[in-house]
């Protein structure tokens, strides 16, 4: 928590995308920690190979794996949910259209997870894509592949892989209108700034 008791976001492990021409050859999602009151939430869990990087990242933030209350998967692609099993004690959250595993807390519409932290419906990349809107010192949107990179934001182009380009653009616009800072699916966070 920040000094004034507002939720905060810290990056545990920064994601990346590696391309060969127009083709994605390797990718892993950014893993973010949201702290709100006594509740700790991880948003996305990277690829399976990120296990040690996530453990190291949490250790550097002085956060115990077992203290995580929720894991929100922006969608169920393997590069965003590959280390879900690391968080055995956490309640998993995903959109019902992602066909998440049994026991997952499914969302169908925008939902407040805890005060200041909202799961927002942002389809387009997949039918069940969600983002996490954190209303803290700044409005931070952790958006998975609704905005995969800063380059997508700068060019106002949705992810190349999408189920519905029009929906993907609408979701991007929703995020951009709300956020002051964006944590994209793959890469460093950035300020929305003058592009609004």
mmCIF file with all atom_site columns, C-alpha atoms in Angstrom:
data_model
loop_
_atom_site.group_PDB
_atom_site.id
_atom_site.type_symbol
_atom_site.label_atom_id
_atom_site.label_alt_id
_atom_site.label_comp_id
_atom_site.label_asym_id
_atom_site.label_entity_id
_atom_site.label_seq_id
_atom_site.pdbx_PDB_ins_code
_atom_site.Cartn_x
_atom_site.Cartn_y
_atom_site.Cartn_z
_atom_site.occupancy
_atom_site.B_iso_or_equiv
_atom_site.pdbx_formal_charge
_atom_site.auth_seq_id
_atom_site.auth_comp_id
_atom_site.auth_asym_id
_atom_site.auth_atom_id
_atom_site.pdbx_PDB_model_num
ATOM 1   C CA . UNK A 1 1   ? 0.000   0.000   0.000   1.00 0.00 ? 1   UNK A CA 1
ATOM 2   C CA . UNK A 1 2   ? 1.053   3.562   -0.519  1.00 0.00 ? 2   UNK A CA 1
ATOM 3   C CA . UNK A 1 3   ? 1.276   6.068   2.306   1.00 0.00 ? 3   UNK A CA 1
ATOM 4   C CA . UNK A 1 4   ? -2.286  7.231   1.729   1.00 0.00 ? 4   UNK A CA 1
ATOM 5   C CA . UNK A 1 5   ? -3.665  3.707   1.708   1.00 0.00 ? 5   UNK A CA 1
ATOM 6   C CA . UNK A 1 6   ? -4.362  3.537   -2.025  1.00 0.00 ? 6   UNK A CA 1
ATOM 7   C CA . UNK A 1 7   ? -3.716  0.400   -4.070  1.00 0.00 ? 7   UNK A CA 1
ATOM 8   C CA . UNK A 1 8   ? -0.405  0.161   -5.875  1.00 0.00 ? 8   UNK A CA 1
ATOM 9   C CA . UNK A 1 9   ? 1.056   -1.832  -8.756  1.00 0.00 ? 9   UNK A CA 1
ATOM 10  C CA . UNK A 1 10  ? 4.563   -3.255  -8.930  1.00 0.00 ? 10  UNK A CA 1
ATOM 11  C CA . UNK A 1 11  ? 6.013   -5.289  -11.790 1.00 0.00 ? 11  UNK A CA 1
ATOM 12  C CA . UNK A 1 12  ? 7.313   -8.672  -10.659 1.00 0.00 ? 12  UNK A CA 1
ATOM 13  C CA . UNK A 1 13  ? 8.679   -9.825  -14.011 1.00 0.00 ? 13  UNK A CA 1
ATOM 14  C CA . UNK A 1 14  ? 8.663   -7.851  -17.267 1.00 0.00 ? 14  UNK A CA 1
ATOM 15  C CA . UNK A 1 15  ? 7.347   -9.660  -20.313 1.00 0.00 ? 15  UNK A CA 1
ATOM 16  C CA . UNK A 1 16  ? 8.581   -9.628  -23.900 1.00 0.00 ? 16  UNK A CA 1
ATOM 17  C CA . UNK A 1 17  ? 7.693   -10.548 -27.476 1.00 0.00 ? 17  UNK A CA 1
ATOM 18  C CA . UNK A 1 18  ? 10.248  -11.874 -29.935 1.00 0.00 ? 18  UNK A CA 1
ATOM 19  C CA . UNK A 1 19  ? 9.325   -11.705 -33.618 1.00 0.00 ? 19  UNK A CA 1
ATOM 20  C CA . UNK A 1 20  ? 10.743  -13.005 -36.859 1.00 0.00 ? 20  UNK A CA 1
ATOM 21  C CA . UNK A 1 21  ? 9.176   -10.763 -39.472 1.00 0.00 ? 21  UNK A CA 1
ATOM 22  C CA . UNK A 1 22  ? 5.447   -10.659 -38.728 1.00 0.00 ? 22  UNK A CA 1
ATOM 23  C CA . UNK A 1 23  ? 5.536   -13.942 -36.827 1.00 0.00 ? 23  UNK A CA 1
ATOM 24  C CA . UNK A 1 24  ? 5.778   -14.219 -33.034 1.00 0.00 ? 24  UNK A CA 1
ATOM 25  C CA . UNK A 1 25  ? 8.416   -16.846 -32.232 1.00 0.00 ? 25  UNK A CA 1
ATOM 26  C CA . UNK A 1 26  ? 8.586   -16.399 -28.458 1.00 0.00 ? 26  UNK A CA 1
ATOM 27  C CA . UNK A 1 27  ? 6.651   -14.472 -25.832 1.00 0.00 ? 27  UNK A CA 1
ATOM 28  C CA . UNK A 1 28  ? 6.071   -14.206 -22.140 1.00 0.00 ? 28  UNK A CA 1
ATOM 29  C CA . UNK A 1 29  ? 3.686   -11.889 -20.336 1.00 0.00 ? 29  UNK A CA 1
ATOM 30  C CA . UNK A 1 30  ? 4.474   -9.241  -17.799 1.00 0.00 ? 30  UNK A CA 1
ATOM 31  C CA . UNK A 1 31  ? 3.652   -10.408 -14.270 1.00 0.00 ? 31  UNK A CA 1
ATOM 32  C CA . UNK A 1 32  ? 2.270   -7.668  -12.004 1.00 0.00 ? 32  UNK A CA 1
ATOM 33  C CA . UNK A 1 33  ? 1.534   -7.430  -8.291  1.00 0.00 ? 33  UNK A CA 1
ATOM 34  C CA . UNK A 1 34  ? -1.404  -5.348  -7.066  1.00 0.00 ? 34  UNK A CA 1
ATOM 35  C CA . UNK A 1 35  ? -1.485  -4.543  -3.351  1.00 0.00 ? 35  UNK A CA 1
ATOM 36  C CA . UNK A 1 36  ? -4.748  -3.164  -1.964  1.00 0.00 ? 36  UNK A CA 1
ATOM 37  C CA . UNK A 1 37  ? -5.195  -3.162  1.792   1.00 0.00 ? 37  UNK A CA 1
ATOM 38  C CA . UNK A 1 38  ? -4.229  -6.614  3.006   1.00 0.00 ? 38  UNK A CA 1
ATOM 39  C CA . UNK A 1 39  ? -5.058  -8.183  -0.359  1.00 0.00 ? 39  UNK A CA 1
ATOM 40  C CA . UNK A 1 40  ? -2.356  -9.150  -2.828  1.00 0.00 ? 40  UNK A CA 1
ATOM 41  C CA . UNK A 1 41  ? -3.217  -9.977  -6.436  1.00 0.00 ? 41  UNK A CA 1
ATOM 42  C CA . UNK A 1 42  ? -0.999  -11.265 -9.222  1.00 0.00 ? 42  UNK A CA 1
ATOM 43  C CA . UNK A 1 43  ? -2.072  -10.359 -12.757 1.00 0.00 ? 43  UNK A CA 1
ATOM 44  C CA . UNK A 1 44  ? -0.873  -12.938 -15.306 1.00 0.00 ? 44  UNK A CA 1
ATOM 45  C CA . UNK A 1 45  ? 1.770   -15.531 -14.517 1.00 0.00 ? 45  UNK A CA 1
ATOM 46  C CA . UNK A 1 46  ? 3.964   -15.617 -17.628 1.00 0.00 ? 46  UNK A CA 1
ATOM 47  C CA . UNK A 1 47  ? 5.201   -18.717 -19.409 1.00 0.00 ? 47  UNK A CA 1
ATOM 48  C CA . UNK A 1 48  ? 6.084   -21.957 -17.596 1.00 0.00 ? 48  UNK A CA 1
ATOM 49  C CA . UNK A 1 49  ? 9.804   -21.136 -17.887 1.00 0.00 ? 49  UNK A CA 1
ATOM 50  C CA . UNK A 1 50  ? 9.267   -17.915 -15.856 1.00 0.00 ? 50  UNK A CA 1
ATOM 51  C CA . UNK A 1 51  ? 8.881   -19.773 -12.568 1.00 0.00 ? 51  UNK A CA 1
ATOM 52  C CA . UNK A 1 52  ? 12.275  -18.807 -11.129 1.00 0.00 ? 52  UNK A CA 1
ATOM 53  C CA . UNK A 1 53  ? 12.088  -15.230 -12.439 1.00 0.00 ? 53  UNK A CA 1
ATOM 54  C CA . UNK A 1 54  ? 8.710   -14.796 -10.728 1.00 0.00 ? 54  UNK A CA 1
ATOM 55  C CA . UNK A 1 55  ? 9.995   -16.292 -7.467  1.00 0.00 ? 55  UNK A CA 1
ATOM 56  C CA . UNK A 1 56  ? 13.065  -14.014 -7.596  1.00 0.00 ? 56  UNK A CA 1
ATOM 57  C CA . UNK A 1 57  ? 10.914  -10.992 -8.453  1.00 0.00 ? 57  UNK A CA 1
ATOM 58  C CA . UNK A 1 58  ? 8.567   -11.619 -5.537  1.00 0.00 ? 58  UNK A CA 1
ATOM 59  C CA . UNK A 1 59  ? 11.516  -12.164 -3.190  1.00 0.00 ? 59  UNK A CA 1
ATOM 60  C CA . UNK A 1 60  ? 13.038  -8.843  -4.267  1.00 0.00 ? 60  UNK A CA 1
ATOM 61  C CA . UNK A 1 61  ? 9.697   -7.177  -3.442  1.00 0.00 ? 61  UNK A CA 1
ATOM 62  C CA . UNK A 1 62  ? 9.676   -9.016  -0.090  1.00 0.00 ? 62  UNK A CA 1
ATOM 63  C CA . UNK A 1 63  ? 6.424   -10.803 -0.940  1.00 0.00 ? 63  UNK A CA 1
ATOM 64  C CA . UNK A 1 64  ? 5.839   -14.451 -0.088  1.00 0.00 ? 64  UNK A CA 1
ATOM 65  C CA . UNK A 1 65  ? 4.199   -16.633 -2.759  1.00 0.00 ? 65  UNK A CA 1
ATOM 66  C CA . UNK A 1 66  ? 1.759   -17.986 -0.170  1.00 0.00 ? 66  UNK A CA 1
ATOM 67  C CA . UNK A 1 67  ? 0.566   -14.463 0.690   1.00 0.00 ? 67  UNK A CA 1
ATOM 68  C CA . UNK A 1 68  ? -1.044  -13.995 -2.749  1.00 0.00 ? 68  UNK A CA 1
ATOM 69  C CA . UNK A 1 69  ? -4.844  -13.936 -2.473  1.00 0.00 ? 69  UNK A CA 1
ATOM 70  C CA . UNK A 1 70  ? -5.840  -13.768 -6.164  1.00 0.00 ? 70  UNK A CA 1
ATOM 71  C CA . UNK A 1 71  ? -4.360  -14.568 -9.555  1.00 0.00 ? 71  UNK A CA 1
ATOM 72  C CA . UNK A 1 72  ? -6.137  -12.784 -12.410 1.00 0.00 ? 72  UNK A CA 1
ATOM 73  C CA . UNK A 1 73  ? -5.496  -14.197 -15.876 1.00 0.00 ? 73  UNK A CA 1
ATOM 74  C CA . UNK A 1 74  ? -6.192  -11.593 -18.542 1.00 0.00 ? 74  UNK A CA 1
ATOM 75  C CA . UNK A 1 75  ? -6.755  -14.588 -20.830 1.00 0.00 ? 75  UNK A CA 1
ATOM 76  C CA . UNK A 1 76  ? -5.781  -18.239 -20.815 1.00 0.00 ? 76  UNK A CA 1
ATOM 77  C CA . UNK A 1 77  ? -2.954  -18.337 -23.385 1.00 0.00 ? 77  UNK A CA 1
ATOM 78  C CA . UNK A 1 78  ? 0.048   -20.264 -22.066 1.00 0.00 ? 78  UNK A CA 1
ATOM 79  C CA . UNK A 1 79  ? 2.297   -17.190 -22.005 1.00 0.00 ? 79  UNK A CA 1
ATOM 80  C CA . UNK A 1 80  ? -0.114  -15.517 -19.541 1.00 0.00 ? 80  UNK A CA 1
ATOM 81  C CA . UNK A 1 81  ? -1.079  -18.409 -17.254 1.00 0.00 ? 81  UNK A CA 1
ATOM 82  C CA . UNK A 1 82  ? 1.985   -20.656 -17.437 1.00 0.00 ? 82  UNK A CA 1
ATOM 83  C CA . UNK A 1 83  ? 2.903   -20.380 -13.764 1.00 0.00 ? 83  UNK A CA 1
ATOM 84  C CA . UNK A 1 84  ? -0.574  -20.393 -12.207 1.00 0.00 ? 84  UNK A CA 1
ATOM 85  C CA . UNK A 1 85  ? 0.384   -23.520 -10.244 1.00 0.00 ? 85  UNK A CA 1
ATOM 86  C CA . UNK A 1 86  ? 3.012   -21.529 -8.337  1.00 0.00 ? 86  UNK A CA 1
ATOM 87  C CA . UNK A 1 87  ? 0.152   -19.810 -6.501  1.00 0.00 ? 87  UNK A CA 1
ATOM 88  C CA . UNK A 1 88  ? -1.586  -22.805 -4.952  1.00 0.00 ? 88  UNK A CA 1
ATOM 89  C CA . UNK A 1 89  ? -3.265  -20.808 -2.174  1.00 0.00 ? 89  UNK A CA 1
ATOM 90  C CA . UNK A 1 90  ? -4.583  -18.053 -4.455  1.00 0.00 ? 90  UNK A CA 1
ATOM 91  C CA . UNK A 1 91  ? -8.077  -17.854 -5.914  1.00 0.00 ? 91  UNK A CA 1
ATOM 92  C CA . UNK A 1 92  ? -7.854  -17.796 -9.716  1.00 0.00 ? 92  UNK A CA 1
ATOM 93  C CA . UNK A 1 93  ? -9.946  -15.288 -11.698 1.00 0.00 ? 93  UNK A CA 1
ATOM 94  C CA . UNK A 1 94  ? -10.726 -15.367 -15.444 1.00 0.00 ? 94  UNK A CA 1
ATOM 95  C CA . UNK A 1 95  ? -13.546 -14.653 -17.870 1.00 0.00 ? 95  UNK A CA 1
ATOM 96  C CA . UNK A 1 96  ? -15.970 -17.503 -18.411 1.00 0.00 ? 96  UNK A CA 1
ATOM 97  C CA . UNK A 1 97  ? -15.366 -17.394 -22.194 1.00 0.00 ? 97  UNK A CA 1
ATOM 98  C CA . UNK A 1 98  ? -11.741 -18.425 -21.582 1.00 0.00 ? 98  UNK A CA 1
ATOM 99  C CA . UNK A 1 99  ? -12.875 -21.885 -20.401 1.00 0.00 ? 99  UNK A CA 1
ATOM 100 C CA . UNK A 1 100 ? -10.818 -21.619 -17.199 1.00 0.00 ? 100 UNK A CA 1
ATOM 101 C CA . UNK A 1 101 ? -10.182 -24.633 -14.960 1.00 0.00 ? 101 UNK A CA 1
ATOM 102 C CA . UNK A 1 102 ? -12.785 -25.736 -12.411 1.00 0.00 ? 102 UNK A CA 1
ATOM 103 C CA . UNK A 1 103 ? -12.649 -23.720 -9.221  1.00 0.00 ? 103 UNK A CA 1
ATOM 104 C CA . UNK A 1 104 ? -11.825 -20.481 -11.009 1.00 0.00 ? 104 UNK A CA 1
ATOM 105 C CA . UNK A 1 105 ? -13.814 -17.415 -10.015 1.00 0.00 ? 105 UNK A CA 1
ATOM 106 C CA . UNK A 1 106 ? -15.378 -16.533 -13.368 1.00 0.00 ? 106 UNK A CA 1
ATOM 107 C CA . UNK A 1 107 ? -16.391 -13.041 -14.416 1.00 0.00 ? 107 UNK A CA 1
ATOM 108 C CA . UNK A 1 108 ? -18.926 -12.128 -17.071 1.00 0.00 ? 108 UNK A CA 1
ATOM 109 C CA . UNK A 1 109 ? -18.944 -8.331  -16.681 1.00 0.00 ? 109 UNK A CA 1
ATOM 110 C CA . UNK A 1 110 ? -16.901 -5.658  -14.914 1.00 0.00 ? 110 UNK A CA 1
ATOM 111 C CA . UNK A 1 111 ? -16.418 -6.608  -11.269 1.00 0.00 ? 111 UNK A CA 1
ATOM 112 C CA . UNK A 1 112 ? -14.757 -4.989  -8.256  1.00 0.00 ? 112 UNK A CA 1
ATOM 113 C CA . UNK A 1 113 ? -12.215 -7.469  -6.915  1.00 0.00 ? 113 UNK A CA 1
ATOM 114 C CA . UNK A 1 114 ? -11.378 -5.327  -3.878  1.00 0.00 ? 114 UNK A CA 1
ATOM 115 C CA . UNK A 1 115 ? -11.877 -1.568  -3.352  1.00 0.00 ? 115 UNK A CA 1
ATOM 116 C CA . UNK A 1 116 ? -9.823  0.297   -5.948  1.00 0.00 ? 116 UNK A CA 1
ATOM 117 C CA . UNK A 1 117 ? -9.237  -2.814  -8.084  1.00 0.00 ? 117 UNK A CA 1
ATOM 118 C CA . UNK A 1 118 ? -11.674 -3.621  -10.891 1.00 0.00 ? 118 UNK A CA 1
ATOM 119 C CA . UNK A 1 119 ? -11.649 -6.488  -13.352 1.00 0.00 ? 119 UNK A CA 1
ATOM 120 C CA . UNK A 1 120 ? -12.697 -4.846  -16.632 1.00 0.00 ? 120 UNK A CA 1
ATOM 121 C CA . UNK A 1 121 ? -14.006 -6.636  -19.701 1.00 0.00 ? 121 UNK A CA 1
ATOM 122 C CA . UNK A 1 122 ? -11.744 -5.835  -22.692 1.00 0.00 ? 122 UNK A CA 1
ATOM 123 C CA . UNK A 1 123 ? -12.403 -8.408  -25.447 1.00 0.00 ? 123 UNK A CA 1
ATOM 124 C CA . UNK A 1 124 ? -10.896 -8.546  -28.902 1.00 0.00 ? 124 UNK A CA 1
ATOM 125 C CA . UNK A 1 125 ? -7.621  -10.424 -28.612 1.00 0.00 ? 125 UNK A CA 1
ATOM 126 C CA . UNK A 1 126 ? -9.744  -13.279 -27.282 1.00 0.00 ? 126 UNK A CA 1
ATOM 127 C CA . UNK A 1 127 ? -13.472 -13.345 -26.564 1.00 0.00 ? 127 UNK A CA 1
ATOM 128 C CA . UNK A 1 128 ? -12.829 -13.328 -22.833 1.00 0.00 ? 128 UNK A CA 1
ATOM 129 C CA . UNK A 1 129 ? -9.935  -10.884 -22.499 1.00 0.00 ? 129 UNK A CA 1
ATOM 130 C CA . UNK A 1 130 ? -10.013 -8.878  -19.279 1.00 0.00 ? 130 UNK A CA 1
ATOM 131 C CA . UNK A 1 131 ? -7.874  -6.115  -17.819 1.00 0.00 ? 131 UNK A CA 1
ATOM 132 C CA . UNK A 1 132 ? -7.323  -4.942  -14.264 1.00 0.00 ? 132 UNK A CA 1
ATOM 133 C CA . UNK A 1 133 ? -7.969  -1.267  -13.523 1.00 0.00 ? 133 UNK A CA 1
ATOM 134 C CA . UNK A 1 134 ? -6.197  -0.066  -10.375 1.00 0.00 ? 134 UNK A CA 1
ATOM 135 C CA . UNK A 1 135 ? -7.328  3.289   -9.004  1.00 0.00 ? 135 UNK A CA 1
ATOM 136 C CA . UNK A 1 136 ? -4.369  4.274   -6.827  1.00 0.00 ? 136 UNK A CA 1
ATOM 137 C CA . UNK A 1 137 ? -2.023  7.255   -6.816  1.00 0.00 ? 137 UNK A CA 1
ATOM 138 C CA . UNK A 1 138 ? -2.456  6.981   -10.586 1.00 0.00 ? 138 UNK A CA 1
ATOM 139 C CA . UNK A 1 139 ? -4.985  5.064   -12.644 1.00 0.00 ? 139 UNK A CA 1
ATOM 140 C CA . UNK A 1 140 ? -3.046  2.000   -13.808 1.00 0.00 ? 140 UNK A CA 1
ATOM 141 C CA . UNK A 1 141 ? -4.458  -0.445  -16.376 1.00 0.00 ? 141 UNK A CA 1
ATOM 142 C CA . UNK A 1 142 ? -2.863  -3.879  -16.471 1.00 0.00 ? 142 UNK A CA 1
ATOM 143 C CA . UNK A 1 143 ? -4.213  -4.978  -19.806 1.00 0.00 ? 143 UNK A CA 1
ATOM 144 C CA . UNK A 1 144 ? -2.609  -8.196  -21.012 1.00 0.00 ? 144 UNK A CA 1
ATOM 145 C CA . UNK A 1 145 ? -2.899  -8.452  -24.773 1.00 0.00 ? 145 UNK A CA 1
ATOM 146 C CA . UNK A 1 146 ? -5.673  -5.884  -25.095 1.00 0.00 ? 146 UNK A CA 1
ATOM 147 C CA . UNK A 1 147 ? -2.599  -3.643  -25.546 1.00 0.00 ? 147 UNK A CA 1
ATOM 148 C CA . UNK A 1 148 ? 0.338   -6.052  -25.898 1.00 0.00 ? 148 UNK A CA 1
ATOM 149 C CA . UNK A 1 149 ? 3.113   -3.447  -26.318 1.00 0.00 ? 149 UNK A CA 1
ATOM 150 C CA . UNK A 1 150 ? 3.740   0.279   -26.185 1.00 0.00 ? 150 UNK A CA 1
ATOM 151 C CA . UNK A 1 151 ? 4.114   0.153   -29.985 1.00 0.00 ? 151 UNK A CA 1
ATOM 152 C CA . UNK A 1 152 ? 0.478   -1.013  -30.286 1.00 0.00 ? 152 UNK A CA 1
ATOM 153 C CA . UNK A 1 153 ? -0.543  1.964   -28.167 1.00 0.00 ? 153 UNK A CA 1
ATOM 154 C CA . UNK A 1 154 ? 1.586   4.465   -30.102 1.00 0.00 ? 154 UNK A CA 1
ATOM 155 C CA . UNK A 1 155 ? 0.302   3.293   -33.487 1.00 0.00 ? 155 UNK A CA 1
ATOM 156 C CA . UNK A 1 156 ? -3.242  2.656   -32.202 1.00 0.00 ? 156 UNK A CA 1
ATOM 157 C CA . UNK A 1 157 ? -3.155  -0.821  -33.732 1.00 0.00 ? 157 UNK A CA 1
ATOM 158 C CA . UNK A 1 158 ? -4.710  -3.763  -31.877 1.00 0.00 ? 158 UNK A CA 1
ATOM 159 C CA . UNK A 1 159 ? -2.846  -7.038  -31.454 1.00 0.00 ? 159 UNK A CA 1
ATOM 160 C CA . UNK A 1 160 ? -2.255  -8.799  -34.764 1.00 0.00 ? 160 UNK A CA 1
ATOM 161 C CA . UNK A 1 161 ? -3.793  -11.937 -33.275 1.00 0.00 ? 161 UNK A CA 1
ATOM 162 C CA . UNK A 1 162 ? -7.400  -11.126 -32.452 1.00 0.00 ? 162 UNK A CA 1
ATOM 163 C CA . UNK A 1 163 ? -10.834 -12.693 -32.738 1.00 0.00 ? 163 UNK A CA 1
ATOM 164 C CA . UNK A 1 164 ? -12.534 -9.376  -33.500 1.00 0.00 ? 164 UNK A CA 1
ATOM 165 C CA . UNK A 1 165 ? -10.556 -6.333  -34.639 1.00 0.00 ? 165 UNK A CA 1
ATOM 166 C CA . UNK A 1 166 ? -13.422 -3.881  -33.996 1.00 0.00 ? 166 UNK A CA 1
ATOM 167 C CA . UNK A 1 167 ? -13.854 -5.136  -30.419 1.00 0.00 ? 167 UNK A CA 1
ATOM 168 C CA . UNK A 1 168 ? -10.084 -5.039  -29.930 1.00 0.00 ? 168 UNK A CA 1
ATOM 169 C CA . UNK A 1 169 ? -9.988  -1.362  -30.965 1.00 0.00 ? 169 UNK A CA 1
ATOM 170 C CA . UNK A 1 170 ? -12.929 -0.552  -28.690 1.00 0.00 ? 170 UNK A CA 1
ATOM 171 C CA . UNK A 1 171 ? -11.142 -2.229  -25.785 1.00 0.00 ? 171 UNK A CA 1
ATOM 172 C CA . UNK A 1 172 ? -7.933  -0.320  -26.518 1.00 0.00 ? 172 UNK A CA 1
ATOM 173 C CA . UNK A 1 173 ? -9.877  2.950   -26.545 1.00 0.00 ? 173 UNK A CA 1
ATOM 174 C CA . UNK A 1 174 ? -11.583 2.089   -23.260 1.00 0.00 ? 174 UNK A CA 1
ATOM 175 C CA . UNK A 1 175 ? -8.232  1.421   -21.606 1.00 0.00 ? 175 UNK A CA 1
ATOM 176 C CA . UNK A 1 176 ? -6.584  4.537   -23.039 1.00 0.00 ? 176 UNK A CA 1
ATOM 177 C CA . UNK A 1 177 ? -9.476  6.763   -21.960 1.00 0.00 ? 177 UNK A CA 1
ATOM 178 C CA . UNK A 1 178 ? -9.359  5.446   -18.387 1.00 0.00 ? 178 UNK A CA 1
ATOM 179 C CA . UNK A 1 179 ? -5.654  4.947   -17.704 1.00 0.00 ? 179 UNK A CA 1
ATOM 180 C CA . UNK A 1 180 ? -2.829  7.269   -16.792 1.00 0.00 ? 180 UNK A CA 1
ATOM 181 C CA . UNK A 1 181 ? -0.334  4.378   -16.855 1.00 0.00 ? 181 UNK A CA 1
ATOM 182 C CA . UNK A 1 182 ? -0.557  1.184   -18.893 1.00 0.00 ? 182 UNK A CA 1
ATOM 183 C CA . UNK A 1 183 ? 1.125   -2.101  -18.066 1.00 0.00 ? 183 UNK A CA 1
ATOM 184 C CA . UNK A 1 184 ? 1.006   -3.873  -21.444 1.00 0.00 ? 184 UNK A CA 1
ATOM 185 C CA . UNK A 1 185 ? 0.966   -7.616  -21.876 1.00 0.00 ? 185 UNK A CA 1
ATOM 186 C CA . UNK A 1 186 ? 4.564   -7.738  -23.061 1.00 0.00 ? 186 UNK A CA 1
ATOM 187 C CA . UNK A 1 187 ? 7.002   -5.033  -22.029 1.00 0.00 ? 187 UNK A CA 1
ATOM 188 C CA . UNK A 1 188 ? 7.570   -2.124  -19.674 1.00 0.00 ? 188 UNK A CA 1
ATOM 189 C CA . UNK A 1 189 ? 4.798   0.062   -18.308 1.00 0.00 ? 189 UNK A CA 1
ATOM 190 C CA . UNK A 1 190 ? 4.369   3.539   -19.778 1.00 0.00 ? 190 UNK A CA 1
ATOM 191 C CA . UNK A 1 191 ? 2.454   6.763   -19.195 1.00 0.00 ? 191 UNK A CA 1
ATOM 192 C CA . UNK A 1 192 ? -0.504  7.458   -21.456 1.00 0.00 ? 192 UNK A CA 1
ATOM 193 C CA . UNK A 1 193 ? 0.322   11.165  -21.460 1.00 0.00 ? 193 UNK A CA 1
ATOM 194 C CA . UNK A 1 194 ? -0.404  13.351  -24.447 1.00 0.00 ? 194 UNK A CA 1
ATOM 195 C CA . UNK A 1 195 ? -1.806  10.538  -26.612 1.00 0.00 ? 195 UNK A CA 1
ATOM 196 C CA . UNK A 1 196 ? -5.169  10.826  -24.794 1.00 0.00 ? 196 UNK A CA 1
#
